[in-house]
XYZ file of C-alpha atoms in Angstrom:
418
model
C 3.406 21.284 -12.614
C 6.681 20.440 -13.920
C 8.515 17.153 -14.621
C 11.710 15.249 -13.691
C 13.066 12.077 -15.652
C 14.875 10.033 -13.073
C 18.069 8.144 -13.392
C 20.130 6.368 -11.001
C 23.342 8.515 -9.266
C 27.142 7.235 -9.860
C 27.650 8.847 -6.785
C 25.085 6.077 -4.876
C 28.444 3.968 -4.487
C 30.142 6.017 -2.162
C 26.797 6.580 0.079
C 24.428 4.640 2.925
C 28.504 2.237 4.511
C 26.101 2.053 7.959
C 23.511 0.675 6.434
C 25.075 -1.826 3.615
C 28.287 -0.782 0.532
C 25.910 -0.342 -2.384
C 27.420 -1.074 -5.803
C 25.770 -0.602 -9.283
C 25.441 -3.306 -11.104
C 25.647 -1.069 -14.136
C 27.471 1.840 -15.650
C 25.479 3.946 -18.150
C 26.267 7.898 -19.734
C 23.531 10.244 -19.453
C 23.036 13.614 -21.499
C 20.287 16.683 -20.246
C 18.639 18.200 -22.288
C 16.033 21.336 -20.359
C 13.473 22.901 -22.715
C 10.038 25.041 -21.570
C 7.138 22.367 -22.146
C 3.310 22.917 -23.995
C 3.127 24.624 -20.500
C 5.067 26.344 -20.425
C 6.915 24.857 -17.552
C 10.916 23.198 -17.513
C 10.873 19.279 -18.488
C 14.391 17.743 -17.285
C 15.138 14.835 -19.062
C 17.735 12.773 -19.503
C 18.461 9.248 -21.711
C 21.375 6.906 -22.441
C 23.357 8.476 -24.839
C 22.821 6.829 -28.320
C 24.596 8.383 -30.421
C 21.823 10.251 -30.892
C 20.165 13.479 -28.977
C 16.385 12.832 -30.137
C 16.356 9.822 -29.112
C 13.083 9.976 -26.554
C 11.993 7.252 -26.846
C 14.056 6.429 -23.034
C 12.589 8.284 -21.592
C 9.705 8.784 -19.082
C 8.766 11.589 -16.905
C 7.776 12.244 -13.238
C 4.609 15.103 -12.722
C 5.907 17.209 -9.704
C 3.691 20.246 -7.518
C 4.379 22.317 -5.051
C 3.669 20.783 -1.715
C 3.621 22.323 1.954
C 5.726 20.312 4.141
C 6.142 21.458 8.026
C 10.091 20.824 8.843
C 11.790 20.865 12.580
C 14.053 23.636 13.110
C 16.454 21.403 14.421
C 15.885 17.748 14.091
C 18.373 17.378 16.967
C 15.783 19.519 19.645
C 12.990 16.683 17.496
C 14.863 13.585 18.919
C 15.822 14.407 21.905
C 11.703 15.979 21.753
C 10.540 11.927 20.892
C 13.274 10.981 23.185
C 12.344 12.594 26.264
C 8.668 11.835 25.803
C 9.746 8.020 25.384
C 11.743 7.822 28.010
C 10.203 10.208 30.497
C 6.505 10.807 29.502
C 7.653 14.953 29.489
C 6.824 16.624 26.540
C 8.799 19.387 25.776
C 7.960 21.600 22.474
C 9.492 21.548 18.611
C 9.620 24.529 16.430
C 8.186 24.113 12.849
C 9.165 25.817 9.729
C 6.614 26.049 6.811
C 7.972 24.994 3.403
C 7.146 24.690 -0.623
C 8.902 22.086 -1.423
C 8.928 20.007 -5.237
C 6.725 16.825 -3.896
C 5.230 14.197 -6.520
C 1.924 14.745 -8.206
C -0.710 12.688 -6.532
C -3.239 13.312 -8.779
C -1.177 12.105 -12.157
C -1.932 7.999 -12.593
C 1.147 7.905 -14.621
C 3.026 9.531 -12.427
C 1.423 7.246 -9.244
C 2.613 4.439 -10.662
C 6.101 4.940 -11.508
C 6.054 5.883 -7.387
C 4.348 2.389 -7.088
C 6.911 0.347 -9.867
C 9.533 1.783 -8.047
C 7.837 0.635 -4.490
C 7.982 -2.813 -6.401
C 11.679 -3.183 -7.475
C 12.218 -2.248 -3.759
C 11.424 -5.987 -3.802
C 14.333 -7.396 -5.629
C 17.036 -7.100 -7.990
C 16.993 -6.044 -11.182
C 16.678 -8.761 -13.665
C 15.604 -10.610 -10.506
C 11.711 -12.150 -11.316
C 8.339 -9.168 -10.636
C 11.354 -6.784 -11.933
C 8.730 -3.473 -12.997
C 10.304 -2.068 -16.064
C 10.141 1.753 -15.720
C 11.817 4.241 -17.374
C 15.523 2.846 -18.737
C 17.766 4.817 -17.419
C 16.616 3.276 -14.291
C 17.006 -0.169 -14.460
C 20.441 0.414 -13.201
C 19.976 -0.479 -9.612
C 21.900 1.728 -6.781
C 20.348 -0.789 -3.780
C 20.696 -0.983 0.193
C 20.153 -3.493 2.861
C 20.581 -6.431 0.361
C 24.454 -7.699 1.542
C 22.987 -9.281 5.206
C 20.127 -11.374 3.527
C 18.334 -11.777 7.046
C 18.489 -7.940 6.962
C 14.312 -6.856 6.400
C 14.827 -3.394 5.364
C 16.539 -2.195 2.190
C 15.497 -0.616 -0.743
C 16.063 1.474 -3.536
C 17.628 5.060 -3.854
C 16.879 6.436 -7.392
C 18.485 10.081 -7.711
C 17.126 12.943 -10.438
C 20.320 13.466 -13.177
C 21.098 16.213 -11.023
C 21.060 14.792 -8.243
C 18.232 17.610 -7.315
C 15.658 15.121 -5.734
C 15.770 11.692 -4.838
C 12.917 8.992 -4.346
C 13.880 6.162 -1.071
C 12.417 3.323 -2.357
C 11.265 0.440 0.685
C 11.257 -2.995 0.879
C 7.419 -4.233 2.391
C 6.841 -7.660 3.932
C 8.192 -10.837 2.140
C 6.139 -13.674 3.850
C 8.917 -16.472 2.643
C 11.922 -15.860 2.642
C 15.171 -14.568 4.490
C 14.158 -10.897 5.874
C 10.633 -12.919 6.546
C 10.959 -13.047 10.764
C 12.306 -9.083 10.636
C 9.105 -8.256 8.593
C 6.930 -10.172 10.988
C 8.241 -9.033 14.044
C 7.534 -5.209 12.458
C 4.319 -4.918 10.844
C 2.628 -6.584 14.867
C 5.283 -4.649 16.075
C 3.842 -1.264 14.297
C 0.211 -1.973 13.776
C -1.187 -4.550 16.295
C -3.544 -3.481 19.227
C -1.298 -5.383 21.770
C 1.672 -6.942 21.327
C 0.096 -9.572 18.288
C -2.417 -10.920 20.497
C -5.631 -11.120 18.171
C -7.936 -12.096 21.608
C -8.054 -13.401 24.468
C -7.436 -16.594 22.930
C -4.147 -15.752 20.756
C -1.861 -18.669 20.752
C 1.381 -17.481 19.166
C 4.339 -16.087 20.370
C 3.653 -12.507 21.303
C 6.206 -9.408 20.127
C 6.319 -8.021 23.676
C 4.527 -8.636 27.284
C 2.458 -5.791 27.950
C -0.986 -7.439 27.553
C -2.681 -7.432 31.050
C -5.880 -9.014 31.288
C -8.905 -8.319 29.191
C -8.948 -6.298 26.632
C -6.713 -3.845 28.823
C -3.112 -3.787 27.799
C -0.084 -1.437 29.210
C 0.391 1.973 27.176
C 4.428 2.640 28.300
C 5.791 -1.215 28.020
C 3.903 -0.827 24.193
C 7.259 2.346 24.215
C 9.380 0.126 25.623
C 8.861 -2.987 22.621
C 9.469 0.429 20.378
C 13.490 0.486 21.719
C 14.901 -1.638 19.424
C 17.899 -1.774 16.972
C 15.371 -4.696 15.191
C 12.814 -2.055 14.898
C 13.101 -1.322 11.228
C 12.048 2.882 11.871
C 15.379 2.668 13.310
C 17.487 2.139 10.483
C 15.038 4.339 7.838
C 16.609 7.243 11.004
C 20.202 6.283 10.111
C 19.721 5.980 6.722
C 17.896 8.771 5.369
C 20.427 11.008 7.900
C 22.740 9.784 5.464
C 21.332 10.776 2.261
C 20.838 14.130 4.019
C 24.193 14.804 4.796
C 25.230 13.828 1.532
C 22.521 15.831 -0.227
C 21.277 18.257 1.809
C 20.666 20.840 -1.389
C 18.216 18.060 -2.496
C 14.432 17.248 -1.949
C 13.927 13.761 -0.621
C 11.068 11.130 -1.516
C 10.062 8.376 0.199
C 8.115 5.461 -0.938
C 6.880 2.034 -0.449
C 4.558 -0.578 -0.522
C 2.386 -2.396 2.710
C 5.215 -2.567 5.673
C 7.094 -0.425 2.990
C 4.625 2.078 2.709
C 4.332 3.161 6.464
C 7.477 3.503 6.825
C 8.054 6.090 5.139
C 5.190 7.432 5.980
C 6.518 7.827 9.090
C 10.588 8.962 8.282
C 8.476 11.823 5.713
C 6.741 12.278 8.812
C 9.032 12.746 11.159
C 11.664 14.564 8.828
C 9.058 16.720 6.866
C 9.566 15.268 3.116
C 6.778 14.053 0.957
C 5.865 9.896 0.589
C 3.862 8.061 -1.015
C 2.405 5.007 1.200
C 0.916 1.939 -0.986
C -1.532 -0.445 0.654
C -0.265 0.115 3.509
C -1.181 -0.555 7.653
C -2.516 2.532 8.974
C 0.600 4.045 10.867
C -0.429 6.777 12.974
C -0.975 4.266 16.041
C 2.873 3.416 15.788
C 3.182 7.339 15.455
C 1.882 8.024 18.851
C 3.818 4.781 19.883
C 7.209 6.056 18.613
C 6.301 9.333 20.448
C 6.837 11.451 17.135
C 6.828 14.754 17.477
C 4.364 16.242 14.866
C 3.064 19.157 13.072
C 0.787 21.567 15.436
C -2.661 20.151 14.202
C -4.949 23.140 11.702
C -7.599 22.765 10.691
C -7.538 19.334 9.903
C -7.917 16.582 12.688
C -5.458 14.538 11.591
C -1.785 16.415 11.491
C -0.439 18.523 8.185
C 2.137 15.822 7.491
C 3.198 15.969 3.523
C 1.988 11.743 2.716
C 0.020 10.337 0.569
C -1.640 6.538 1.170
C -2.808 4.749 -1.854
C -5.057 2.258 -1.659
C -7.895 0.401 -2.996
C -11.409 -1.102 -1.253
C -10.833 -5.158 -1.741
C -7.577 -4.886 0.005
C -8.274 -5.314 4.057
C -4.952 -4.797 5.513
C -5.278 -1.184 4.946
C -8.277 -1.129 5.972
C -7.383 -2.794 9.346
C -10.560 -5.764 8.495
C -7.664 -8.247 7.951
C -8.680 -9.486 11.592
C -9.483 -11.815 14.453
C -8.446 -15.633 14.661
C -9.798 -16.899 12.345
C -9.220 -14.372 9.578
C -6.245 -15.308 6.913
C -3.422 -12.895 9.209
C -3.947 -14.585 11.940
C -3.535 -18.018 10.874
C 0.446 -16.494 8.625
C 0.534 -15.392 12.499
C 0.047 -12.027 12.072
C -2.465 -9.604 13.380
C -2.478 -6.431 11.474
C -6.120 -4.304 13.520
C -5.129 -0.625 12.577
C -6.340 1.241 9.918
C -6.028 4.799 10.745
C -3.425 7.088 8.487
C -1.544 9.836 8.535
C -1.370 12.569 6.231
C -4.585 12.360 3.047
C -5.444 8.712 1.235
C -6.172 7.854 -2.033
C -8.759 5.176 -2.100
C -10.062 3.629 -5.170
C -13.068 1.795 -5.303
C -12.347 -1.330 -6.559
C -15.080 -3.200 -5.546
C -17.500 -0.890 -6.436
C -16.626 0.096 -9.779
C -14.690 -2.934 -10.377
C -16.755 -5.963 -8.937
C -14.239 -7.244 -6.944
C -14.626 -9.027 -3.239
C -12.677 -8.065 -0.332
C -9.713 -9.929 -0.907
C -6.551 -10.755 0.774
C -4.817 -11.859 -2.202
C -5.038 -7.981 -3.821
C -3.237 -6.690 -1.122
C 0.065 -7.520 -3.691
C 1.325 -4.551 -5.754
C 1.107 -6.319 -9.169
C -2.170 -5.815 -8.839
C -2.086 -1.846 -7.864
C 0.064 -1.260 -10.741
C -1.412 -3.404 -13.348
C -5.212 -2.858 -12.496
C -5.694 0.055 -11.223
C -2.803 2.232 -12.222
C -2.408 1.146 -15.184
C -6.176 0.779 -16.932
C -7.798 3.644 -18.763
C -11.792 3.980 -19.364
C -12.396 3.825 -15.513
C -13.754 6.997 -13.981
C -13.059 6.579 -10.224
C -14.717 9.977 -9.238
C -16.793 12.481 -10.852
C -13.825 14.059 -13.183
C -11.325 12.194 -11.747
C -9.214 9.482 -13.144
C -7.507 9.457 -9.294
C -9.422 9.506 -6.440
C -9.571 13.543 -4.394
C -7.133 12.678 -1.791
C -9.016 12.870 1.320
C -7.810 13.075 5.505
C -9.185 10.647 7.283
C -10.746 12.201 10.627
C -12.310 10.763 13.286
C -10.465 7.381 12.966
C -10.172 5.533 15.910
C -7.658 2.384 16.011
C -8.164 -0.383 18.463
C -11.390 1.215 20.383
C -12.043 -1.864 22.464
C -8.722 -1.874 24.091
C -7.936 -0.345 27.089
C -4.591 1.377 27.700
C -3.249 2.659 30.460
C -0.293 2.488 33.342
C -1.174 -1.369 34.435
C 1.983 -2.729 35.478
C 4.031 -1.441 38.403
C 7.868 -0.606 37.877
C 8.712 -4.710 37.972
C 7.332 -5.115 34.944
C 4.390 -7.171 36.958
C 0.803 -6.577 36.546
C -0.681 -4.373 39.146
C -3.562 -5.734 41.283
C -7.308 -5.272 38.979
C -9.526 -3.215 39.824
C -12.304 -3.929 38.002
């Protein structure tokens, strides 16, 4: 197990031309020191040059661990197989390579806290309210997606001092702001059972026209609705492709909160990159509707993707319980109905251990950081200050809905057969 200190690299000045032309907000000089730590591992530390090499108080490290990932042998073949399945409902074999890479140590509470802070910082620019202080070397931000105020896909990219590891932090949903409309569109398209139709009396405008009648929903229509440039997943694919092109030998991690975490998971599953998602709705159904080729299931019923979800029992959104016409989510136009997650999930029992009530107001990243990950003295499980990550086996979303081919080729409802 090793530790990495993250800084932001000046090379990002020329990165992501298709998404945004990012500029550094501050400039800094750095120095690198390499030494064995107490457990005979190597720790890479980088700090600001202040005239004294031993001034290391500004530094903070993130623990890593060997992580097994499955990556497509050919990304072109993967994208071709996905589009063939999406457009023609035809399957195509994708070959996968099993690799061991350096990923985040999700059993380390400090590491999770730092990644959660980076996820929180994806919502704002440095110096703005709600920017979370991490290491001083991280207080220089290279943002993406901020030039167009209405562009919802945005966040920050962090580099390790030697560019060996890159962390892409993706913004989640903003309730009131210039990105809110696109955020809500993506939430309702990805995490609702049928076009954000909460029940048969749903009065809000749905995001697609796939509802048929009763509890029936047209599956091909749902897949077609996901072929849109405004879908954040498609934007994220182009962004990750840019990162891979410019840093072919770097480890890439993805993190995010809520919608941002789900996108991090979907992109991590696509490329075989480690991802950590905080308080995210279930994205397993979205992966199915996006026709993402995933590594074959082995011992578990869940595909072996390098994704870790982190959420707590007091938040109804990742549990898929903020649903129904009278729910707080529906009252503001959200249909967040899915609860099945890819990868494995770390669930902090804040209801049982801290006495919290289930409340959608506990969804915010601030509570995850300051009231869960950074409090001491709580034994979340026997002998553990971080619960064990577990796969959500045999999980079923939208069980009362029936999905199938219920519309004819013209898009009209097929005759009802009972």
